PDB file of C-alpha atoms in Angstrom:
ATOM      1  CA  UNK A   1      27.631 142.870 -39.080  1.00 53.00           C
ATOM      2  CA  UNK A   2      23.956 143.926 -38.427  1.00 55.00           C
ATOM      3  CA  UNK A   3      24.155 145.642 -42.258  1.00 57.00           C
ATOM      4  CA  UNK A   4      25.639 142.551 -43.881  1.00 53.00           C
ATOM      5  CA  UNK A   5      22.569 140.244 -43.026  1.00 56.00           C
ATOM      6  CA  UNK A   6      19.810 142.843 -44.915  1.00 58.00           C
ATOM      7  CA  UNK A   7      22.698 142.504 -47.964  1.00 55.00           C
ATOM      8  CA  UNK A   8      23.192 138.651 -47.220  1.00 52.00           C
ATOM      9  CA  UNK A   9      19.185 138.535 -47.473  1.00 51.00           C
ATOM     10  CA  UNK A  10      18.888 140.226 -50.710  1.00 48.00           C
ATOM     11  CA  UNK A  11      21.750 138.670 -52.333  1.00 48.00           C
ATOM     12  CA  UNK A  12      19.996 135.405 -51.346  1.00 47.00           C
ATOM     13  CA  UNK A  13      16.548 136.236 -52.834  1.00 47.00           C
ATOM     14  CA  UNK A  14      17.654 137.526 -55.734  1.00 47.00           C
ATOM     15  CA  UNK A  15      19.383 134.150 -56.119  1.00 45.00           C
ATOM     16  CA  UNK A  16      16.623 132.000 -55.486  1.00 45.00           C
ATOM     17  CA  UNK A  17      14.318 134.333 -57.935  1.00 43.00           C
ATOM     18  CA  UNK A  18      17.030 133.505 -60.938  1.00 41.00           C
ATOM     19  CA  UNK A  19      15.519 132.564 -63.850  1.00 42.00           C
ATOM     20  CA  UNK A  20      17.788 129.583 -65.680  1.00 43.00           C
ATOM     21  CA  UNK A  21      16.237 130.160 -68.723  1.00 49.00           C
ATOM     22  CA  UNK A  22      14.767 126.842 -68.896  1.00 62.00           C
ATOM     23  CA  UNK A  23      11.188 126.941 -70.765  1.00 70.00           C
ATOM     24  CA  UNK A  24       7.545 125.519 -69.450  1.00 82.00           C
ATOM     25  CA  UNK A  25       6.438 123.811 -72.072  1.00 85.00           C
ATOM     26  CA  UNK A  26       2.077 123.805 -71.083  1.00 86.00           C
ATOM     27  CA  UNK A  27       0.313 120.653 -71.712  1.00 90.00           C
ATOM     28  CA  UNK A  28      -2.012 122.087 -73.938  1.00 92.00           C
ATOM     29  CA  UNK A  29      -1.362 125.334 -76.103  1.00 93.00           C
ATOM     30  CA  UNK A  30      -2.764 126.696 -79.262  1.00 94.00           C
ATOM     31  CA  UNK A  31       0.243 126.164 -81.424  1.00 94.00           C
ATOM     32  CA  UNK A  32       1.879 124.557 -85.128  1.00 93.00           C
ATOM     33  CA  UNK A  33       1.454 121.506 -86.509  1.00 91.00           C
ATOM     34  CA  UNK A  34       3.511 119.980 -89.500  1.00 89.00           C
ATOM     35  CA  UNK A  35       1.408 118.945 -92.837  1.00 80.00           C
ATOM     36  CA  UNK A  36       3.469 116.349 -94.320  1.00 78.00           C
ATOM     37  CA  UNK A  37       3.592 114.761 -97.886  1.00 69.00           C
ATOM     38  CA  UNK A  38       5.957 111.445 -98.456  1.00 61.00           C
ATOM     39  CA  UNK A  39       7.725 111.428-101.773  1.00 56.00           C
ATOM     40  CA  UNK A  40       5.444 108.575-102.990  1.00 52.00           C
ATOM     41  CA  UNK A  41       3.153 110.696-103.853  1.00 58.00           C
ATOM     42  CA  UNK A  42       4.386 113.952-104.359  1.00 75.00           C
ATOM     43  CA  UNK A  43       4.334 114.124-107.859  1.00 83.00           C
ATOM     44  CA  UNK A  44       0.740 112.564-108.191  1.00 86.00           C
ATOM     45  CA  UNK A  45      -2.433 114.835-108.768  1.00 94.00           C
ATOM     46  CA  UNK A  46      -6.039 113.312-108.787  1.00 95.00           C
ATOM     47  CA  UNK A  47      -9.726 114.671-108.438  1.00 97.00           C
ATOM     48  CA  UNK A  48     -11.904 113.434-105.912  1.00 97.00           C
ATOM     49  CA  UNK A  49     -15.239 114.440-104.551  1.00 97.00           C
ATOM     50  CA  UNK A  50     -15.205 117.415-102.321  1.00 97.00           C
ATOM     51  CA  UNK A  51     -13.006 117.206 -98.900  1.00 96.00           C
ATOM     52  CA  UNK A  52     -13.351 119.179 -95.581  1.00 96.00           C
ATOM     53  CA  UNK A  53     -10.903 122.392 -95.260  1.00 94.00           C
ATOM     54  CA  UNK A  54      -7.551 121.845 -93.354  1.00 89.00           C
ATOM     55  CA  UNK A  55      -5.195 125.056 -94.271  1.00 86.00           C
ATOM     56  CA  UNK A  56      -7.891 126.886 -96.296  1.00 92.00           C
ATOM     57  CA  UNK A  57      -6.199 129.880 -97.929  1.00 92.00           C
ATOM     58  CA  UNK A  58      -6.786 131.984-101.635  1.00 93.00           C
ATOM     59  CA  UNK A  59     -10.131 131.963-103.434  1.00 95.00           C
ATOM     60  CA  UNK A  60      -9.731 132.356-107.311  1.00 95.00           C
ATOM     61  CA  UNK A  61     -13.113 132.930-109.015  1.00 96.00           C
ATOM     62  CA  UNK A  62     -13.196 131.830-112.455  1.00 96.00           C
ATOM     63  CA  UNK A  63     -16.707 131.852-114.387  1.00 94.00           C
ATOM     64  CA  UNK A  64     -19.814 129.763-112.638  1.00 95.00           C
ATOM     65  CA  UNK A  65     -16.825 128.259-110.389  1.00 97.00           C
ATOM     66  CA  UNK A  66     -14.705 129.407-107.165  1.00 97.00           C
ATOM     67  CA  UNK A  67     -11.206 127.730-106.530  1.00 98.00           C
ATOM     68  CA  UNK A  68      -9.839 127.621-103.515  1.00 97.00           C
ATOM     69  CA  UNK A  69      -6.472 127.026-101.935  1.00 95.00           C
ATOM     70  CA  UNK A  70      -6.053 124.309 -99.417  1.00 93.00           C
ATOM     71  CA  UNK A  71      -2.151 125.203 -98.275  1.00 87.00           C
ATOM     72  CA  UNK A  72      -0.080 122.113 -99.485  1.00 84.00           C
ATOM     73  CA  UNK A  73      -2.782 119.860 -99.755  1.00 89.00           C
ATOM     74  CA  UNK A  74      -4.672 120.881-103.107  1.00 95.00           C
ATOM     75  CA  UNK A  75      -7.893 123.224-104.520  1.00 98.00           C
ATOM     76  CA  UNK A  76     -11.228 122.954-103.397  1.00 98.00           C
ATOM     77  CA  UNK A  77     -13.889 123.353-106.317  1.00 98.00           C
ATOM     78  CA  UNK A  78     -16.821 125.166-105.530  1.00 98.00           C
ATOM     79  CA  UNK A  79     -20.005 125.677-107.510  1.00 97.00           C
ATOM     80  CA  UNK A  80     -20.514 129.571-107.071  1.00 96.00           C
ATOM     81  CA  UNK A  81     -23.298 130.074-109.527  1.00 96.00           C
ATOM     82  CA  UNK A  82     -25.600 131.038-106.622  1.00 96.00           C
ATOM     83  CA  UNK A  83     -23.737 133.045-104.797  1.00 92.00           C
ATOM     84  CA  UNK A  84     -25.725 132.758-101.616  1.00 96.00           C
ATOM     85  CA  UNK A  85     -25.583 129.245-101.872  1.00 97.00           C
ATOM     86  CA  UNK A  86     -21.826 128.245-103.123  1.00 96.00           C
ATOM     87  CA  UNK A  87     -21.446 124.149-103.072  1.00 97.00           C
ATOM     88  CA  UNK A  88     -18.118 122.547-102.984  1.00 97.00           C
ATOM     89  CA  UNK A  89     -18.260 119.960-105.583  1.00 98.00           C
ATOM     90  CA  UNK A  90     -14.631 118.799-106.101  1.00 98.00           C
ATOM     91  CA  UNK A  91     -11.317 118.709-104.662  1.00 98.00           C
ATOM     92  CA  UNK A  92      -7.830 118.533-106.234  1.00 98.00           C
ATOM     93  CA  UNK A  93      -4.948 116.964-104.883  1.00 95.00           C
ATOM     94  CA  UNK A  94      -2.182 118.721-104.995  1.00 94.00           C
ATOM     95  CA  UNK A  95       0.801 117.892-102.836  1.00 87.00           C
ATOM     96  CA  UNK A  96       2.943 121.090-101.998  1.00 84.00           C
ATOM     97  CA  UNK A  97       0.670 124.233-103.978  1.00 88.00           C
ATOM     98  CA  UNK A  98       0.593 127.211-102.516  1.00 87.00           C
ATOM     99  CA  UNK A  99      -0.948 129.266-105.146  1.00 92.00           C
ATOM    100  CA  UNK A 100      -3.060 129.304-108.248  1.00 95.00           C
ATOM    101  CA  UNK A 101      -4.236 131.014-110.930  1.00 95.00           C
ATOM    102  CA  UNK A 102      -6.457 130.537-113.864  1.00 96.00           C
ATOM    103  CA  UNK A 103      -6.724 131.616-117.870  1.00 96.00           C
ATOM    104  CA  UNK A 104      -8.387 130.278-120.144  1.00 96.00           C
ATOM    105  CA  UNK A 105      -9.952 127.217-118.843  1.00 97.00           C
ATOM    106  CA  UNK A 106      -6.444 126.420-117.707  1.00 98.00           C
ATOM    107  CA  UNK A 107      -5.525 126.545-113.894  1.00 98.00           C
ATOM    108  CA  UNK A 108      -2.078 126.974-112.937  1.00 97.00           C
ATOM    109  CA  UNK A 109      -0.764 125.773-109.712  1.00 96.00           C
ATOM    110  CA  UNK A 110       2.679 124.668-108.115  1.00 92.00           C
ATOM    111  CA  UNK A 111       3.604 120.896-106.966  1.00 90.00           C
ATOM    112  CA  UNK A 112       6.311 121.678-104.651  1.00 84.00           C
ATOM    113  CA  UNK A 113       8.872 122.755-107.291  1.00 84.00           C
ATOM    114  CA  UNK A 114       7.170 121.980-110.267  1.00 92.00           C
ATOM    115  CA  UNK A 115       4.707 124.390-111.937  1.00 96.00           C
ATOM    116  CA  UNK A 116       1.631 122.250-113.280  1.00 97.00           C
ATOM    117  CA  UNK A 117      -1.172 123.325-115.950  1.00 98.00           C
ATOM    118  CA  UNK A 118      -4.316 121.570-115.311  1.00 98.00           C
ATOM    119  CA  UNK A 119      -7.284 121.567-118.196  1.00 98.00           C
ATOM    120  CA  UNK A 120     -10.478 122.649-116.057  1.00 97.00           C
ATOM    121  CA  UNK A 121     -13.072 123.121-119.122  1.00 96.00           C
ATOM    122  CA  UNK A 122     -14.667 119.869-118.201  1.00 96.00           C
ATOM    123  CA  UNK A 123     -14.423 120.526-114.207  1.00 94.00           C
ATOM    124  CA  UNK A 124     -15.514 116.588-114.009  1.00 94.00           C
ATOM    125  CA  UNK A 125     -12.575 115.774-116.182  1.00 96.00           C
ATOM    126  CA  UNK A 126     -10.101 117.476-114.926  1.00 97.00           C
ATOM    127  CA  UNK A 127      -6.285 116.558-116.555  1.00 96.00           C
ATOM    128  CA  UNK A 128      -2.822 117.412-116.391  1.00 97.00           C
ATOM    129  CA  UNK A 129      -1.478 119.318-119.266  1.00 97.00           C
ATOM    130  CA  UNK A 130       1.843 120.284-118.727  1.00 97.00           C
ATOM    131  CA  UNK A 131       3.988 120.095-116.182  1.00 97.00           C
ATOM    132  CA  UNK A 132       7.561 121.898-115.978  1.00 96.00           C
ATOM    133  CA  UNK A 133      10.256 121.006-113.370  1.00 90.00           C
ATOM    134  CA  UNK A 134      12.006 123.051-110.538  1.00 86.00           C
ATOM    135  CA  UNK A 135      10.772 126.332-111.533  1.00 90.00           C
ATOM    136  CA  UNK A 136      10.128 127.513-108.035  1.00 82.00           C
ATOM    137  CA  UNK A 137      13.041 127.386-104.999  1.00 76.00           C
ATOM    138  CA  UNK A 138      12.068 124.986-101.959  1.00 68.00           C
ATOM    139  CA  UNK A 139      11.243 127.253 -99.095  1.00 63.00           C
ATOM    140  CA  UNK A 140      12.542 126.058 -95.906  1.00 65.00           C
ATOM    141  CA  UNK A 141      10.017 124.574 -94.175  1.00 74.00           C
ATOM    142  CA  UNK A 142      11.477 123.279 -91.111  1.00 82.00           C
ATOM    143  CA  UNK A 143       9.963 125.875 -88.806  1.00 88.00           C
ATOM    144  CA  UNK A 144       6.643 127.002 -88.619  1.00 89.00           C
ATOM    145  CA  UNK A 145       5.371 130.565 -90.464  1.00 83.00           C
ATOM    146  CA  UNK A 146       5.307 132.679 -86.997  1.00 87.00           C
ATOM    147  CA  UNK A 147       7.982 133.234 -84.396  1.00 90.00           C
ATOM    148  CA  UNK A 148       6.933 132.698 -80.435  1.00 93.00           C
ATOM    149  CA  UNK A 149       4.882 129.692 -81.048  1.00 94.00           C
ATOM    150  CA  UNK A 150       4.919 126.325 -80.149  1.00 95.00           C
ATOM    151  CA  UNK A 151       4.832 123.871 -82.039  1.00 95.00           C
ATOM    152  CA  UNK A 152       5.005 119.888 -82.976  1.00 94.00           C
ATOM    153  CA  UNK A 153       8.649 118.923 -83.552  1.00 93.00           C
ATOM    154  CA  UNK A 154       9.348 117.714 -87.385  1.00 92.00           C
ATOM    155  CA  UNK A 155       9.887 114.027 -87.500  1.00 91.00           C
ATOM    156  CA  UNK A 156      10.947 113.366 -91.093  1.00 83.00           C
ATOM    157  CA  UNK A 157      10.294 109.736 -90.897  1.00 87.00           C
ATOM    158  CA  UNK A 158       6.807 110.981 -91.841  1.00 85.00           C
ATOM    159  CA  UNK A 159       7.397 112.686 -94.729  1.00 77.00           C
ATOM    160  CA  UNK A 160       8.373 116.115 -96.260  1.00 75.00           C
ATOM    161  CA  UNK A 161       6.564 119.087 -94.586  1.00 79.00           C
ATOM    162  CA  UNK A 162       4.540 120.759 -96.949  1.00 73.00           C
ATOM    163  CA  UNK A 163       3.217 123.521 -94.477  1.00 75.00           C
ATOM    164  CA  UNK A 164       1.749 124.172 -91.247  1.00 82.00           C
ATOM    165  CA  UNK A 165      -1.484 124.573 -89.953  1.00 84.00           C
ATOM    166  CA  UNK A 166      -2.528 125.879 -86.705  1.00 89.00           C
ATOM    167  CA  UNK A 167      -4.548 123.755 -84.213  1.00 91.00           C
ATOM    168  CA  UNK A 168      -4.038 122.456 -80.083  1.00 94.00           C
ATOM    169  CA  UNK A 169      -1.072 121.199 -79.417  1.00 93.00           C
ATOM    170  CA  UNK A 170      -0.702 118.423 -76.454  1.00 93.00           C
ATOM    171  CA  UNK A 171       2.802 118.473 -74.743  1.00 91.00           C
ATOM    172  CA  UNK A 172       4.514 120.217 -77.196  1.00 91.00           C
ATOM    173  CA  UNK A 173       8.731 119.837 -77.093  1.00 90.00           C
ATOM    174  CA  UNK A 174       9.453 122.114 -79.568  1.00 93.00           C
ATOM    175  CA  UNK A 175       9.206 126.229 -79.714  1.00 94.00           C
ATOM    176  CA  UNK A 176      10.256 129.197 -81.927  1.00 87.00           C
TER     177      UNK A 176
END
C-alpha cells in the first residue's frame, strides 16, 4: 500500500499537467491580416496622386523613374532622378499585382489573372494598352504566406483576399 500512494501521486500529476491541446489565443500578437479587393472593382485600374505604403514589395527602376510594388494593391511611382532625394509622385491602382516589369515605356503587371500592359511614356497619362485574360493561375489565398502565425480569420463577405500584410492583431481566432 505505502508504494501505491507515491504511484497514485504521480499518476495524478501527470494527469492534471495534460495538455488538451486546446490553443491560447493572446489578446494582442504580431500576426496576418487579409488585404481584400471586392469584384466591383477588380478589373478597374486608375492613377492617383501618391499613397502611403501598405505591403511594399519589388522596386523596378526604369529611366529618371523607380516603380514599386505595393502587394495586391498597385505601383508606387517615384521620381528617382536625385537619387538622394527620390519623391513618390504617383500611385497605380492595381487590384491583385504581384509583380512588374517594364520595356519600352511599357510596364507590365498582373490584375489577379489577367496580365495588363500599361503605356508609362507620359507618367501623368498613364493608360491601359492591352489587357489579356487568365494568363496566370489563382494562388490560393485563403491562408496567410507563413506557417505558425496568427492571424485574422477570412470573412469573404468583404471581398476576395488579394494578400496579406503583417501588422498587430487584437484577439485573433484564427492560427496556422
Amino acid at each position: 500500500m505505502k508504494q501505491s500512494i507515491p504511484i497514485l501521486a504521480l499518476l495524478l500529476l501527470a494527469l492534471a499537467s495534460c495538455n488538451n491541446n486546446k490553443r491560447q489565443f493572446p489578446q494582442n500578437v504580431l500576426g496576418y491580416a487579409p488585404i481584400y479587393s471586392s469584384d466591383a472593382n477588380s478589373n478597374s485600374i486608375s492613377v492617383t496622386n501618391a499613397a502611403p505604403y501598405e505591403n511594399p514589395g519589388k522596386i523596378y527602376k526604369y529611366g529618371n523613374y523607380s516603380f514599386q510594388m505595393d502587394n495586391g494593391k498597385g505601383i508606387h511611382i517615384i521620381n528617382s532622378t536625385d537619387p538622394n532625394n527620390p519623391q513618390k509622385i504617383k500611385f497605380i491602382h492595381v487590384a491583385g499585382c504581384t509583380d512588374i516589369s517594364v520595356k519600352n515605356n511599357s510596364l507590365y503587371t498582373n490584375n489577379f489573372t489577367d496580365l495588363v500592359t500599361l503605356s508609362i511614356a507620359d507618367v501623368n497619362n498613364i493608360t491601359e494598352t492591352s489587357r489579356t485574360s487568365n494568363v496566370f493561375p489563382m494562388v490560393e489565398q485563403t491562408l496567410p504566406p507563413v506557417a505558425g502565425v496568427y492571424f485574422e480569420c477570412v470573412d469573404e463577405t468583404k471581398g476576395t483576399v488579394i494578400g496579406w500584410t503583417q501588422k498587430n492583431i487584437e484577439n485573433p481566432k484564427c492560427y496556422r
